[in-house]
Short mmCIF file of C-alpha atoms in Angstrom, two decimals:
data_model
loop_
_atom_site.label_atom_id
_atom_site.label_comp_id
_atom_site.label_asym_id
_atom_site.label_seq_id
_atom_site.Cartn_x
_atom_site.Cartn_y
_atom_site.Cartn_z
CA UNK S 1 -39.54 31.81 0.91
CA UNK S 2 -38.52 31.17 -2.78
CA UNK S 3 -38.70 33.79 -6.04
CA UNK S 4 -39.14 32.51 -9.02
CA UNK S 5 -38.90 34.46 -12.52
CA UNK S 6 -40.81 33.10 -14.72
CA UNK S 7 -40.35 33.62 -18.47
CA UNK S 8 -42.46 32.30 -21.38
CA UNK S 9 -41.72 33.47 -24.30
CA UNK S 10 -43.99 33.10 -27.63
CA UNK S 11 -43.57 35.31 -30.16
CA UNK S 12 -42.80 35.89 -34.24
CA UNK S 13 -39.60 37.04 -35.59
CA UNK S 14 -40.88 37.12 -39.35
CA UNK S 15 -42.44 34.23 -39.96
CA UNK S 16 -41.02 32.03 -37.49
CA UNK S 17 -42.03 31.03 -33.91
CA UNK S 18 -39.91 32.10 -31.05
CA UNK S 19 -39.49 29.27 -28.02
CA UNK S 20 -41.76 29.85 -25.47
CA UNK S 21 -39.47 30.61 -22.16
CA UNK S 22 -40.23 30.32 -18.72
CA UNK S 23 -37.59 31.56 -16.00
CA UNK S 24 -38.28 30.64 -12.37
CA UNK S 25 -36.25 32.73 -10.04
CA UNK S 26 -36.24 31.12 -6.70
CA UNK S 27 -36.16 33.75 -3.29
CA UNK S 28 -34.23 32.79 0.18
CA UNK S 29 -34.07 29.12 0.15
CA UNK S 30 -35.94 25.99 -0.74
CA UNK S 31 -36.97 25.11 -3.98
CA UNK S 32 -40.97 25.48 -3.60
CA UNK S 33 -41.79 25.00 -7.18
CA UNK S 34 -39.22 22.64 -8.19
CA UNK S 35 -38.62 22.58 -12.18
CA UNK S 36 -39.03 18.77 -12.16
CA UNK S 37 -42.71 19.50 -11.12
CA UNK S 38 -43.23 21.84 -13.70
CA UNK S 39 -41.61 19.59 -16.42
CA UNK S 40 -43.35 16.11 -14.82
CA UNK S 41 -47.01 18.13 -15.23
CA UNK S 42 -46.15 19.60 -18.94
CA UNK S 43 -44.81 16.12 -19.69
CA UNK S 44 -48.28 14.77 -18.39
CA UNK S 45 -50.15 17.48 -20.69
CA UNK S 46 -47.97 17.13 -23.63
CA UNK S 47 -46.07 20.05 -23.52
CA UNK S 48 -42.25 20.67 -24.88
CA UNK S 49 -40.39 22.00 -21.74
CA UNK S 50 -36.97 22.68 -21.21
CA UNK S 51 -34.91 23.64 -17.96
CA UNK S 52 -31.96 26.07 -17.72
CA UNK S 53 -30.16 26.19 -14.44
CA UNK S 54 -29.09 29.62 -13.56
CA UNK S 55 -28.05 28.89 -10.26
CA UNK S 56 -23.94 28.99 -9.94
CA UNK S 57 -24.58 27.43 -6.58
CA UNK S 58 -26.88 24.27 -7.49
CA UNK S 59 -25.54 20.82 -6.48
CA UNK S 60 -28.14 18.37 -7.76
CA UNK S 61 -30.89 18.02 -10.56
CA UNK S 62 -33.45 15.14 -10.05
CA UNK S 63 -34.32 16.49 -14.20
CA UNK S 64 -32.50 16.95 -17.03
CA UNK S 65 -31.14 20.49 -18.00
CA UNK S 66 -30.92 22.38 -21.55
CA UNK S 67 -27.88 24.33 -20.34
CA UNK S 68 -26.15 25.22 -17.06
CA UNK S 69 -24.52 28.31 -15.85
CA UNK S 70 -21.72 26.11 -13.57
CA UNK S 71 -20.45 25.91 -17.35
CA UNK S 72 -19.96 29.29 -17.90
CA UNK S 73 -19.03 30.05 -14.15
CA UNK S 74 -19.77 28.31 -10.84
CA UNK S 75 -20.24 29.51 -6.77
CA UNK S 76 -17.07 27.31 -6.28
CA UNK S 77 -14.80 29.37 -8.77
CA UNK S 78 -15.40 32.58 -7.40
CA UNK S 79 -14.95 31.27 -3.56
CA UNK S 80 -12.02 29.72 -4.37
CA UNK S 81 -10.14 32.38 -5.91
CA UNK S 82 -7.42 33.21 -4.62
CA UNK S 83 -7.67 37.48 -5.17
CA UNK S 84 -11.16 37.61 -4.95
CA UNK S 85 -11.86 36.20 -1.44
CA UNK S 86 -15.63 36.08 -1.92
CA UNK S 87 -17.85 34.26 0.78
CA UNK S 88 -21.29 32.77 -0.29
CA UNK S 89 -23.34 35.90 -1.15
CA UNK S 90 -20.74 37.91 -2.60
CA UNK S 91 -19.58 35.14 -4.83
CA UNK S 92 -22.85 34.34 -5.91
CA UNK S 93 -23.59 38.14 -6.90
CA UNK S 94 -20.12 38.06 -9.21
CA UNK S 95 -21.52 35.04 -10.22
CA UNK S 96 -24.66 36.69 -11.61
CA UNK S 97 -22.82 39.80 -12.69
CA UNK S 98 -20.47 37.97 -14.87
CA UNK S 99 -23.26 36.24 -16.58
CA UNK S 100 -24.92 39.87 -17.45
CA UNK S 101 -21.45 40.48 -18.95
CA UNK S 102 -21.53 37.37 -21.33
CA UNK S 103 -25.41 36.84 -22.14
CA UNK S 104 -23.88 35.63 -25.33
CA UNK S 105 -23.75 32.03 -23.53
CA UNK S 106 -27.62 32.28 -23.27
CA UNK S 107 -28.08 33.03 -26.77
CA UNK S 108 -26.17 29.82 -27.94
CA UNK S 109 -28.08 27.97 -25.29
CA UNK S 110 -31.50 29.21 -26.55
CA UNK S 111 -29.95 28.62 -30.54
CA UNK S 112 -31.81 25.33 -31.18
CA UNK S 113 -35.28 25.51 -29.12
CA UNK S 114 -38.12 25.55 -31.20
CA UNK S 115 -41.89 26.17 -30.14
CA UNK S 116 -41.35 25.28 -26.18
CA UNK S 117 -41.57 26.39 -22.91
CA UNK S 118 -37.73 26.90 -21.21
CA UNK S 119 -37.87 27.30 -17.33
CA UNK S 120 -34.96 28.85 -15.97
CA UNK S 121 -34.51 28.11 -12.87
CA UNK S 122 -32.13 31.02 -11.38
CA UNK S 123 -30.89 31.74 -7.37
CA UNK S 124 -32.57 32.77 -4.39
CA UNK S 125 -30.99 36.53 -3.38
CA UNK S 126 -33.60 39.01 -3.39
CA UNK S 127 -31.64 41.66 -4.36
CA UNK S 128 -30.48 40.04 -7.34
CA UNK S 129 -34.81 41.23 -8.49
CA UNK S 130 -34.86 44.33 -6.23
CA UNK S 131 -31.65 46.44 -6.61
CA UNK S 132 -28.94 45.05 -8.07
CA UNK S 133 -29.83 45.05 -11.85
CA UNK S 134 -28.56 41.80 -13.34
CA UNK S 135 -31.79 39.72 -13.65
CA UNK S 136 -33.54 43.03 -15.02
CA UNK S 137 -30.78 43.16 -17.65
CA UNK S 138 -31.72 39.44 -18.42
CA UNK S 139 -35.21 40.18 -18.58
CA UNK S 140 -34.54 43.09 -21.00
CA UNK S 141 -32.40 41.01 -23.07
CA UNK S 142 -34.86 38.05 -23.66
CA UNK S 143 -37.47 40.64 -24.56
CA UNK S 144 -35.25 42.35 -27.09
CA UNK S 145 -35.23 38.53 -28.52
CA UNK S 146 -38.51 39.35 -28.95
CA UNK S 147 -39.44 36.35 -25.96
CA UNK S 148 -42.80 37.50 -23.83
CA UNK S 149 -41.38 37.20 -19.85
CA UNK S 150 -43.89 36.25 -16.84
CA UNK S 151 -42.41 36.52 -13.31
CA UNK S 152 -43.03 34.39 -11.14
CA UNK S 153 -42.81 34.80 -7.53
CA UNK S 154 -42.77 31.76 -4.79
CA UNK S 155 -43.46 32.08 -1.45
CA UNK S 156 -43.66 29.46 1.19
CA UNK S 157 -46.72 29.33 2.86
CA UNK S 158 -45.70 28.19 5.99
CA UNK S 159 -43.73 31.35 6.89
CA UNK S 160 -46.72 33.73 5.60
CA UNK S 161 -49.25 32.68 7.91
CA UNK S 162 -48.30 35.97 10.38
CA UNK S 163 -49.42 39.29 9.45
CA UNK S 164 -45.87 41.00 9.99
CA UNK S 165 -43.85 37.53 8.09
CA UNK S 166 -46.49 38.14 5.04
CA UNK S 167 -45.61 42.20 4.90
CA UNK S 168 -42.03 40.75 4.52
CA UNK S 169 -42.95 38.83 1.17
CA UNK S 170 -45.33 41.16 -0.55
CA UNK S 171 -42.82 43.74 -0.15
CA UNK S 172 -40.47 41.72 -1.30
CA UNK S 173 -42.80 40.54 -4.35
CA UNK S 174 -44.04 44.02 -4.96
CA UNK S 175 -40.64 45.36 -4.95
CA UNK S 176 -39.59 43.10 -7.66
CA UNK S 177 -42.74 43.79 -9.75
CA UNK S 178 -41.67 47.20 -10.36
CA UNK S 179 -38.17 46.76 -10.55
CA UNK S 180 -38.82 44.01 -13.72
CA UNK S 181 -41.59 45.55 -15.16
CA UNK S 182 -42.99 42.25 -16.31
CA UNK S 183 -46.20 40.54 -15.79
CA UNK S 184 -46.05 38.88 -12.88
CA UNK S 185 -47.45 35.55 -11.29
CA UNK S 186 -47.38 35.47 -7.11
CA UNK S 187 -47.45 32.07 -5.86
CA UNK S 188 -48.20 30.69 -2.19
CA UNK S 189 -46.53 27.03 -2.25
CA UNK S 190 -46.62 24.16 0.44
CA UNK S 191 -50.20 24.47 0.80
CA UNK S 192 -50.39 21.15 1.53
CA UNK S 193 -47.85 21.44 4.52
CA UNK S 194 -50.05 23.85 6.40
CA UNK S 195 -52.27 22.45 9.59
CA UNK S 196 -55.75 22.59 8.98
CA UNK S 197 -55.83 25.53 11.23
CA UNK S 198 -53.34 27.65 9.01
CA UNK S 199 -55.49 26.70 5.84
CA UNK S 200 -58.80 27.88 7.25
CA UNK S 201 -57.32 31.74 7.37
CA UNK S 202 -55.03 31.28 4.55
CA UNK S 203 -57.72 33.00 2.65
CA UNK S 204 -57.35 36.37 3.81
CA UNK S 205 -53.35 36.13 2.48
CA UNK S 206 -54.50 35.46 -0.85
CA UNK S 207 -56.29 38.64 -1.55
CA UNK S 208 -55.00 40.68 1.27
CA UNK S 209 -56.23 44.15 2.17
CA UNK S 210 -52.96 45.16 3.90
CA UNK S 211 -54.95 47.64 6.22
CA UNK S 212 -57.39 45.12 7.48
CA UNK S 213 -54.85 42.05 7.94
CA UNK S 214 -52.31 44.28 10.17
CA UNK S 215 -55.20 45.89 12.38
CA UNK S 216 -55.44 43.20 14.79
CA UNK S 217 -51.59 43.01 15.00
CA UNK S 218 -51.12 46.70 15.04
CA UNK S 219 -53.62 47.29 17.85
CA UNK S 220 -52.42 44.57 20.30
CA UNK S 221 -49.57 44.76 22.42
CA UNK S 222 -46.99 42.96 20.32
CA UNK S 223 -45.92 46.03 18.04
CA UNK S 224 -44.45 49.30 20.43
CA UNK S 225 -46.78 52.57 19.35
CA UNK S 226 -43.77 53.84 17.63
CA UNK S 227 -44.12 51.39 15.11
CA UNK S 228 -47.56 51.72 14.37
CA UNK S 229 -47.21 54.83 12.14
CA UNK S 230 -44.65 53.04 9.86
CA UNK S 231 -46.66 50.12 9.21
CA UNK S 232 -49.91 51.81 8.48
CA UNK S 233 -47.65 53.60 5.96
CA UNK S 234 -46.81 50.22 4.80
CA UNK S 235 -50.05 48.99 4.36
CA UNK S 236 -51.32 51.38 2.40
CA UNK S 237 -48.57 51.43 0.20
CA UNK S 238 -49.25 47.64 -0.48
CA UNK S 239 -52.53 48.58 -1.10
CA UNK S 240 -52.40 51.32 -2.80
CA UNK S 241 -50.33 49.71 -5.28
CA UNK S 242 -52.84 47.06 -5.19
CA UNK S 243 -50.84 44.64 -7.59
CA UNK S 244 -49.89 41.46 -5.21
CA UNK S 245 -52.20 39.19 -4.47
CA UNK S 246 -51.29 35.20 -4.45
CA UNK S 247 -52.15 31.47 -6.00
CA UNK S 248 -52.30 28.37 -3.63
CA UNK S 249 -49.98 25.44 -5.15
CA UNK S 250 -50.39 22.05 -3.81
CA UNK S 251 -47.59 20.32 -5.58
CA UNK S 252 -48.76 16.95 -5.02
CA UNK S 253 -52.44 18.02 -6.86
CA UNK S 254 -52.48 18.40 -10.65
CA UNK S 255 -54.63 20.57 -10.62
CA UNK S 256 -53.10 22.98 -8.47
CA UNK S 257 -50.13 23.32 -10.68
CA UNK S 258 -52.35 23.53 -13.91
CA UNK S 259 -53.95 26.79 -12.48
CA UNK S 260 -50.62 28.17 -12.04
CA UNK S 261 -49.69 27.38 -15.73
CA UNK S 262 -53.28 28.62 -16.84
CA UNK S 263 -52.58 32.41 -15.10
CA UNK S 264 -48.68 32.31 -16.80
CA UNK S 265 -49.90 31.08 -20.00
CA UNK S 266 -52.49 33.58 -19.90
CA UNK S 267 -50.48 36.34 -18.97
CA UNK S 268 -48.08 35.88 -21.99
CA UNK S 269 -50.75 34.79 -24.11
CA UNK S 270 -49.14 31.24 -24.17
CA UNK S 271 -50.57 29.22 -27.25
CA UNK S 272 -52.03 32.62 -29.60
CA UNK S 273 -49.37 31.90 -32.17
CA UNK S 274 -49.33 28.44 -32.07
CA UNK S 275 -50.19 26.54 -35.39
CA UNK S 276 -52.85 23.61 -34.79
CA UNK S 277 -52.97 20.63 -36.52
CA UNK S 278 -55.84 20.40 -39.12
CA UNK S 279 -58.35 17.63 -38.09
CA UNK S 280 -59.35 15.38 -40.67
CA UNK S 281 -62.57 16.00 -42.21
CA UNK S 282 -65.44 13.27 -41.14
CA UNK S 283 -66.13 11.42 -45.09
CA UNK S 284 -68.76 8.70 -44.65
CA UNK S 285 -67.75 6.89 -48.13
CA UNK S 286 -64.26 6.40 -46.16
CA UNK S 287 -65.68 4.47 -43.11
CA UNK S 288 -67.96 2.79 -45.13
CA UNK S 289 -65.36 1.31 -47.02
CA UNK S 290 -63.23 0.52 -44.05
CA UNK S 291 -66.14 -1.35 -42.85
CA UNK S 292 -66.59 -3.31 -46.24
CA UNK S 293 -62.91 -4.11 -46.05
CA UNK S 294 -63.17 -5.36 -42.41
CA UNK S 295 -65.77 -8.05 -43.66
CA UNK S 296 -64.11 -9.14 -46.12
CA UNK S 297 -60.59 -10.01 -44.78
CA UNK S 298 -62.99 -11.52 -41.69
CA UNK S 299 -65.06 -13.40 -44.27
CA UNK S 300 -61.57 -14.70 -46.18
CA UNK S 301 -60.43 -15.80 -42.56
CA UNK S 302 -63.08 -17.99 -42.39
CA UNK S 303 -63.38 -18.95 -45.56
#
């Protein structure tokens, strides 16, 4: 399951454009929406994208990055310090929190982007989007750059295919909702991984009503009758809420991963304050005369 925040940013500071921004936070694990798919697709569309790594423990990029946060500070620097005796989560968490404490880095990063999208592409601990408050003090930084932020939330479809697993991640993705207080974009990835089987009832975990989805589960034998309570309380919380629902991504079809950048674009109004090129107007004198000149430079080569 991956969590990605995504943020776009395209607004006016007087009367210039901000860049647009889009931040991909990636939850527990694999990288479902890789950047390089993003930037390969805008590439193919003719958009301006740019990646930021915010991921102190990343190893490799298969794309090329705007700025990275090993620069500033990486996974192996806290582990390896000597009075700080950090293992992987804790070190990544200083990590994070030491970035918070110098967002000054991101502001020189961000100095000469003009008019584009920026992914950042940040790391996979959920509670760096639930509880602990460093990615909402990112968030709330960008914005008072005057950037418009979309979240973006992965999950991997292969592990929400069970009633109880899928709880798990719309929790999860409902619980970062409100903690950011951004709009928000829930994705389903590795569509294309699931049996035909899985895909004929991946419908119902699209749109899920939480009540209907557990009933089968909650009334067989797998869940002990002291459990039932709790996760009818669950359920209608989810639904009650009724904010999460998801977006199948195929990352091998285009146009999967154009109707995932139609509902970001859309939800911060991507493109509004863009200026368009005039088209030049249609004069018949003018191709009238390019015609006259074609004939004559054929007529002269024959001549």
């Amino acid at each position: 399951m991956e969590l990605h925040i995504s943020l776009t940013s395209t607004a006016m500071m007087g009367t210039s454009l901000d860049p647009q921004c889009k931040n991909l936070m990636n939850l527990c694990g694999s990288r479902l929406l890789a950047p390089s798919n993003i930037a390969k697709h805008c590439g193919a569309i003719q958009r301006s994208v740019h990646v930021i790594n915010l991921d102190p423990a990343a190893e490799y990029f298969d794309y090329p990055i705007l700025a990275d946060i090993r620069d500033l500070i990486s996974l192996d620097d806290a582990m390896e310090d000597d009075t700080l005796h950090f293992g992987p989560n804790g070190g990544l968490v200083f990590c994070m929190e030491y970035f918070a404490q110098n967002l000054d880095w991101i502001d020189e990063a961000l100095d000469d982007v003009d008019d584009d999208y920026i992914i950042f592409d940040c790391p996979g601990q959920i509670e760096l989007y639930t509880h602990i408050p460093v990615m909402r003090q990112f968030v709330d930084h960008l914005q008072n750059l005057n950037f418009r932020v979309c979240g973006v939330f992965i999950v991997d479809a292969q592990f929400m295919i069970e009633a109880s697993k899928f709880v798990s991640g719309v929790m999860s993705a409902l619980s970062a909702m409100v903690t950011l207080e951004i709009p928000h974009v829930n994705v389903m990835s590795k569509i294309d991984l699931l049996s035909k089987t899985s895909k004929k009832g991946l419908e119902k975990y699209l749109e899920p009503d939480m009540s209907l989805l557990l009933n089968d589960e909650l009334n067989s034998d797998k869940i002990s009758q002291k459990y039932m309570k709790l996760n009818h309380s669950i359920a209608s919380l989810i639904d009650d809420f009724s904010l999460v629902k998801f977006l199948p991504l195929d990352i091998t079809d285009e146009d999967s991963i154009n109707d995932v950048l139609i509902q970001i674009d859309a939800s911060i109004q991507y493109g509004e304050d863009l200026e368009h090129k005039e088209e030049k107007e249609f004069d018949p004198d003018d191709k009238e005369q390019d015609i006259l000149e074609k004939f004559d430079c054929e007529y002269q080569g024959n001549g």
